[in-house]
Coordinates of C-alpha atoms in Angstrom, one line a residue:
M1 CA 70.4 112.9 101.6
T2 CA 70.4 109.6 99.7
S3 CA 72.4 106.6 101.1
L4 CA 74.8 106.9 98.1
S5 CA 75.3 110.6 98.8
A6 CA 75.9 109.8 102.4
S7 CA 78.6 107.3 101.4
L8 CA 80.4 109.9 99.3
V9 CA 80.4 112.4 102.2
R10 CA 81.7 109.7 104.5
G11 CA 84.4 108.8 102.0
A12 CA 85.4 112.4 101.7
L13 CA 85.8 112.7 105.5
L14 CA 87.7 109.4 105.9
S15 CA 90.0 109.7 102.9
P16 CA 92.6 112.0 104.6
L17 CA 92.9 109.4 107.4
K18 CA 93.8 106.6 105.1
R19 CA 97.3 105.9 103.7
A20 CA 97.4 103.9 100.5
G21 CA 100.3 101.5 100.0
R22 CA 100.6 100.3 103.6
P23 CA 102.3 96.8 103.6
D24 CA 99.9 95.6 106.2
A25 CA 96.8 96.7 104.5
A26 CA 93.9 94.2 104.4
L27 CA 90.5 94.2 102.7
P28 CA 87.3 94.1 104.7
P29 CA 85.6 90.7 104.6
D30 CA 82.1 92.2 104.4
R31 CA 79.8 91.1 101.5
P32 CA 76.9 93.6 101.3
T33 CA 73.9 92.0 99.6
R34 CA 70.9 93.7 98.1
P35 CA 67.9 91.4 98.7
A36 CA 66.2 89.9 95.7
A37 CA 63.8 92.2 94.0
P38 CA 62.6 92.9 90.4
V39 CA 64.1 96.0 88.7
A40 CA 62.1 99.2 88.8
P41 CA 60.9 100.0 85.3
G42 CA 61.2 103.8 85.4
P43 CA 64.9 104.1 86.3
L44 CA 65.7 101.2 83.9
A45 CA 64.0 103.0 81.0
A46 CA 65.8 106.3 81.9
Y47 CA 69.1 104.5 82.0
G48 CA 68.5 102.8 78.7
R49 CA 67.6 106.1 77.0
I50 CA 70.7 108.0 78.2
C51 CA 73.0 105.1 77.3
G52 CA 71.5 104.2 73.9
F53 CA 70.2 100.7 74.8
T54 CA 67.1 99.5 72.9
E55 CA 64.2 98.1 74.8
S56 CA 65.0 94.5 74.0
G57 CA 63.4 93.0 77.2
A58 CA 66.6 91.8 78.9
L59 CA 68.6 94.0 81.2
P60 CA 71.5 96.0 79.5
L61 CA 74.8 94.3 80.0
T62 CA 76.0 97.0 82.4
Y63 CA 72.9 97.5 84.5
P64 CA 73.6 95.1 87.4
H65 CA 76.8 97.1 88.0
V66 CA 74.7 100.2 88.4
L67 CA 72.2 98.5 90.7
A68 CA 75.0 97.3 92.9
F69 CA 77.0 100.6 92.9
P70 CA 75.4 102.0 96.2
D71 CA 76.6 98.9 98.1
T72 CA 80.0 99.0 96.4
M73 CA 80.4 102.6 97.5
R74 CA 79.3 101.8 101.1
L75 CA 82.0 99.1 101.2
M76 CA 84.7 101.3 99.7
T77 CA 83.9 104.3 102.0
G78 CA 83.8 102.3 105.2
R79 CA 86.5 102.6 107.9
A80 CA 87.8 99.1 107.2
F81 CA 88.5 99.8 103.5
P82 CA 92.3 100.5 103.2
L83 CA 92.3 103.0 100.3
P84 CA 91.0 106.6 100.3
V85 CA 88.0 106.8 98.0
L86 CA 88.8 110.3 96.9
G87 CA 91.0 110.1 93.9
L88 CA 90.3 106.4 93.1
V89 CA 90.4 105.8 89.3
H90 CA 88.2 103.2 87.7
T91 CA 90.7 101.6 85.3
W92 CA 89.0 98.5 83.9
I93 CA 85.9 96.3 84.1
E94 CA 85.2 92.7 83.1
I95 CA 81.6 91.4 82.8
A96 CA 80.4 87.9 82.4
P97 CA 76.6 87.6 81.7
H98 CA 75.9 83.9 82.2
R99 CA 72.4 84.4 80.7
P100 CA 70.0 87.2 79.8
V101 CA 68.1 88.6 82.8
E102 CA 64.6 89.9 82.5
P103 CA 63.7 93.0 84.5
T104 CA 60.8 91.1 86.3
E105 CA 63.2 88.5 87.7
P106 CA 64.0 89.0 91.4
L107 CA 67.7 89.9 91.3
E108 CA 69.9 89.5 94.4
L109 CA 73.2 91.5 94.3
T110 CA 76.4 90.9 96.3
V111 CA 79.6 93.0 96.3
Y112 CA 83.0 92.4 97.8
A113 CA 86.6 93.4 97.7
Q114 CA 88.5 90.6 96.1
E115 CA 92.1 91.6 95.7
L116 CA 94.6 94.3 96.7
N117 CA 97.7 94.4 94.5
P118 CA 100.7 96.7 94.0
H119 CA 100.6 98.7 90.7
R120 CA 103.3 100.6 88.9
R121 CA 101.4 103.8 89.8
G122 CA 100.2 102.9 93.2
T123 CA 97.8 100.3 94.6
E124 CA 94.9 98.6 92.7
V125 CA 91.9 97.0 94.3
T126 CA 89.6 94.6 92.5
M127 CA 85.9 94.8 93.4
T128 CA 83.5 92.0 92.4
T129 CA 79.8 92.1 91.9
E130 CA 77.6 89.0 91.6
A131 CA 73.9 88.8 90.6
R132 CA 71.8 85.8 91.4
V133 CA 68.2 84.7 90.6
A134 CA 66.9 82.1 93.1
G135 CA 70.5 81.1 93.9
E136 CA 71.6 80.9 90.3
L137 CA 74.6 83.0 89.4
V138 CA 73.4 84.9 86.3
W139 CA 75.8 87.8 86.0
E140 CA 79.2 88.8 87.5
S141 CA 81.7 91.5 87.1
R142 CA 85.2 92.6 88.3
S143 CA 86.4 96.1 88.3
G144 CA 89.8 97.6 89.0
Y145 CA 90.2 100.9 90.9
L146 CA 93.6 102.5 91.2
S147 CA 94.8 104.6 94.2
R148 CA 97.7 106.6 92.8
H149 CA 100.8 107.1 95.1
A150 CA 104.5 106.7 94.9
P151 CA 105.4 103.0 94.8
R152 CA 106.8 101.7 98.0
R153 CA 109.1 99.1 96.4
P154 CA 111.0 98.9 93.1
E155 CA 108.8 98.6 90.1
P156 CA 108.7 95.2 88.5
D157 CA 110.4 94.4 85.3
P158 CA 107.9 95.3 82.5
A159 CA 108.8 92.0 80.8
S160 CA 107.5 90.0 83.8
T161 CA 104.4 92.1 84.3
P162 CA 101.2 90.5 82.9
S163 CA 99.3 92.6 80.4
A164 CA 95.6 93.2 80.7
A165 CA 95.0 90.4 78.2
E166 CA 97.3 88.0 80.1
A167 CA 95.5 88.8 83.3
G168 CA 92.6 86.8 82.0
A169 CA 94.6 83.6 82.7
N170 CA 94.0 84.3 86.4
L171 CA 90.2 84.6 86.1
P172 CA 87.7 81.8 86.5
A173 CA 86.7 80.0 83.3
A174 CA 83.5 82.0 83.3
T175 CA 85.2 85.3 82.9
A176 CA 88.6 84.5 81.2
S177 CA 89.0 85.4 77.5
S178 CA 89.5 82.7 75.0
A179 CA 93.1 81.9 74.2
G180 CA 94.6 81.6 70.7
R181 CA 92.5 84.3 69.2
P182 CA 94.1 86.4 66.4
A183 CA 95.6 89.7 67.4
A184 CA 93.0 92.5 67.3
A185 CA 93.6 95.7 65.5
S186 CA 95.0 98.6 67.5
P187 CA 92.5 101.1 68.8
E188 CA 93.8 103.7 66.3
E189 CA 93.3 101.3 63.4
L190 CA 89.7 100.4 64.1
P191 CA 87.3 102.0 61.5
A192 CA 85.0 104.7 62.7
R193 CA 81.3 103.7 63.0
A194 CA 79.6 106.7 64.6
E195 CA 80.3 110.1 66.0
W196 CA 78.6 111.3 69.2
S197 CA 78.3 114.8 70.5
L198 CA 78.3 114.8 74.3
P199 CA 76.7 117.7 76.2
G200 CA 78.3 119.5 79.1
D201 CA 75.7 118.3 81.5
L202 CA 76.0 114.6 80.5
G203 CA 77.6 113.8 83.9
R204 CA 74.6 115.3 85.7
Q205 CA 72.2 113.4 83.4
Y206 CA 73.9 110.1 84.0
G207 CA 74.4 110.8 87.7
A208 CA 70.6 111.2 88.0
V209 CA 69.9 107.8 86.6
S210 CA 72.9 105.9 88.0
G211 CA 73.2 107.5 91.4
D212 CA 76.9 108.2 90.8
R213 CA 77.1 111.9 91.6
N214 CA 80.9 112.1 92.1
P215 CA 81.7 115.8 91.8
I216 CA 84.3 115.2 89.1
H217 CA 81.4 114.5 86.7
L218 CA 79.0 117.4 87.6
Y219 CA 80.4 120.9 87.0
P220 CA 83.6 122.5 85.9
L221 CA 84.1 124.0 89.4
T222 CA 83.7 120.8 91.3
A223 CA 85.9 118.9 88.7
R224 CA 88.6 121.5 89.1
L225 CA 88.8 120.7 92.8
F226 CA 90.2 117.3 91.7
G227 CA 92.5 118.5 89.0
F228 CA 90.3 118.3 85.9
P229 CA 89.7 121.5 83.9
R230 CA 86.1 120.5 83.1
A231 CA 83.6 117.9 84.2
I232 CA 84.4 114.4 82.8
A233 CA 82.1 111.8 81.5
H234 CA 81.5 108.7 83.7
G235 CA 83.6 105.8 82.6
M236 CA 80.6 103.5 83.0
W237 CA 78.6 105.7 80.7
T238 CA 81.2 105.4 78.0
A239 CA 81.3 101.7 78.5
A240 CA 77.5 101.4 78.4
R241 CA 77.2 103.6 75.3
C242 CA 79.7 101.4 73.4
L243 CA 78.1 98.2 74.5
A244 CA 74.7 99.5 73.4
E245 CA 76.1 99.1 69.8
T246 CA 77.0 95.4 70.4
R247 CA 75.0 93.1 68.2
N248 CA 73.1 90.2 69.7
P249 CA 73.9 90.9 73.4
A250 CA 72.3 87.6 74.5
A251 CA 75.3 85.8 72.8
V252 CA 77.9 87.7 74.7
R253 CA 80.1 85.5 76.9
T254 CA 82.6 88.1 78.3
V255 CA 83.3 91.8 78.1
R256 CA 86.6 93.5 78.9
I257 CA 86.9 97.3 78.9
D258 CA 90.0 99.4 79.8
F259 CA 89.6 103.1 80.5
R260 CA 92.5 104.9 79.0
A261 CA 91.8 108.7 79.3
P262 CA 89.0 110.8 80.7
V263 CA 86.4 112.5 78.3
L264 CA 86.3 116.2 79.1
L265 CA 82.7 117.6 78.6
P266 CA 81.4 118.8 76.3
A267 CA 83.0 116.7 73.7
T268 CA 82.8 115.0 70.3
V269 CA 83.9 111.4 70.3
T270 CA 84.2 108.6 67.7
Y271 CA 83.0 105.1 68.3
A272 CA 85.2 102.7 66.3
A273 CA 84.8 98.9 65.9
D274 CA 85.7 96.0 63.8
A275 CA 83.2 94.4 61.4
A276 CA 81.8 92.1 64.0
G277 CA 81.7 94.8 66.7
D278 CA 83.7 92.5 69.0
A279 CA 86.7 94.9 69.3
F280 CA 85.9 98.5 69.8
A281 CA 87.3 101.8 71.0
L282 CA 86.2 105.4 71.9
R283 CA 88.4 108.0 70.4
G284 CA 88.6 111.8 70.8
P285 CA 90.2 114.6 68.7
G286 CA 93.7 113.6 67.4
D287 CA 92.8 109.9 67.8
R288 CA 93.2 110.2 71.5
V289 CA 92.0 106.8 72.9
H290 CA 89.6 107.1 75.8
L291 CA 88.5 103.5 76.0
V292 CA 89.2 100.1 74.5
G293 CA 87.0 97.0 74.7
A294 CA 86.6 93.4 73.6
V295 CA 83.7 91.0 73.5
T296 CA 83.8 87.2 73.3
R297 CA 80.8 85.2 72.3
K298 CA 79.2 81.9 73.2
G299 CA 79.4 79.0 70.9

C-alpha cells in the first residue's frame, strides 16, 4: 500500500471520531516538508499528457500542488487535524508562481494548515503549500476545503460577508489579485473556445498520475457510497486542463479558481474564456458552471 493510500485509509478510520464545528478546534502546527529533489520525468510527462500541457520545459502551474498532495493528505488525516477528511470538499485554489521552475531544479515542498474559519455551510480550512529552490520561494498556493455541517451560530449577514474576490485583500501581496480591474464577464457569458469529451475512467487515469485515488473519482459504485450517482472528475484535473489553455504561463502572476459543481463522468464539457484567456469557465449541459477562474499577469 502506498503512503497516500495509507493516509486515505487512516482518514476513513478517524473521520467518525472527529466532530466538525467544535468551538475549541485548533489546527496542528506541523509543517511536513519533502526534501529538495528534482522532478521525476516519467510521472511529469504522464501528468502533462492527461492534463493537456505542452512540453514547454517549465513545470505546469499546478504540478507542485500534485507533488505536495501526499504530505497534505498525511497532515489532514492525522489525529490532530480537527476535521473529518471524508466528505471534505475542495472549494477553491489560489496559485502564485513567482518564477518558472525547471524540472531539473531540486524542489523542496512544505505544507501546513493556515486557517480554520466558520462558513455558511460548515467549517472551511485553508491549506498552504510552498515550493522552494535553494531557500528561494518560487511557488505557493492556498486551497480551501469545506467540511459541511449545520452551522453552530447564526449565519452572518450576506452584505458583510466578503466575496471570493474581496478575500484577496487578506492575502499577501504575492497572491492578492490586482484592485481596480474592470468587472469580468459572468461565466455564462464567456464565449466557448473548446469542447472536451471526458471518459468514464478519467478519474482512474488522473488518480494514477496524481496519486489521488479518492473513491468518489474511481467507479460509480464507490462514488455512490458518498452520495454521487457516478464517479466525478477531480477538481484539480479540471483546473489543470483549463490552465493548460493559458497563453504564456511564464507571465502568470496569480491564479484563482473556484469549484462550483462536480463533473459527473462520462461527460461533455465546454471550456469558455475571454479573448485574453485570463477569465475562464468550465460549463456543462444547460450552461451549468463547474468551475470559474481568473489569471493576473506580471507587468
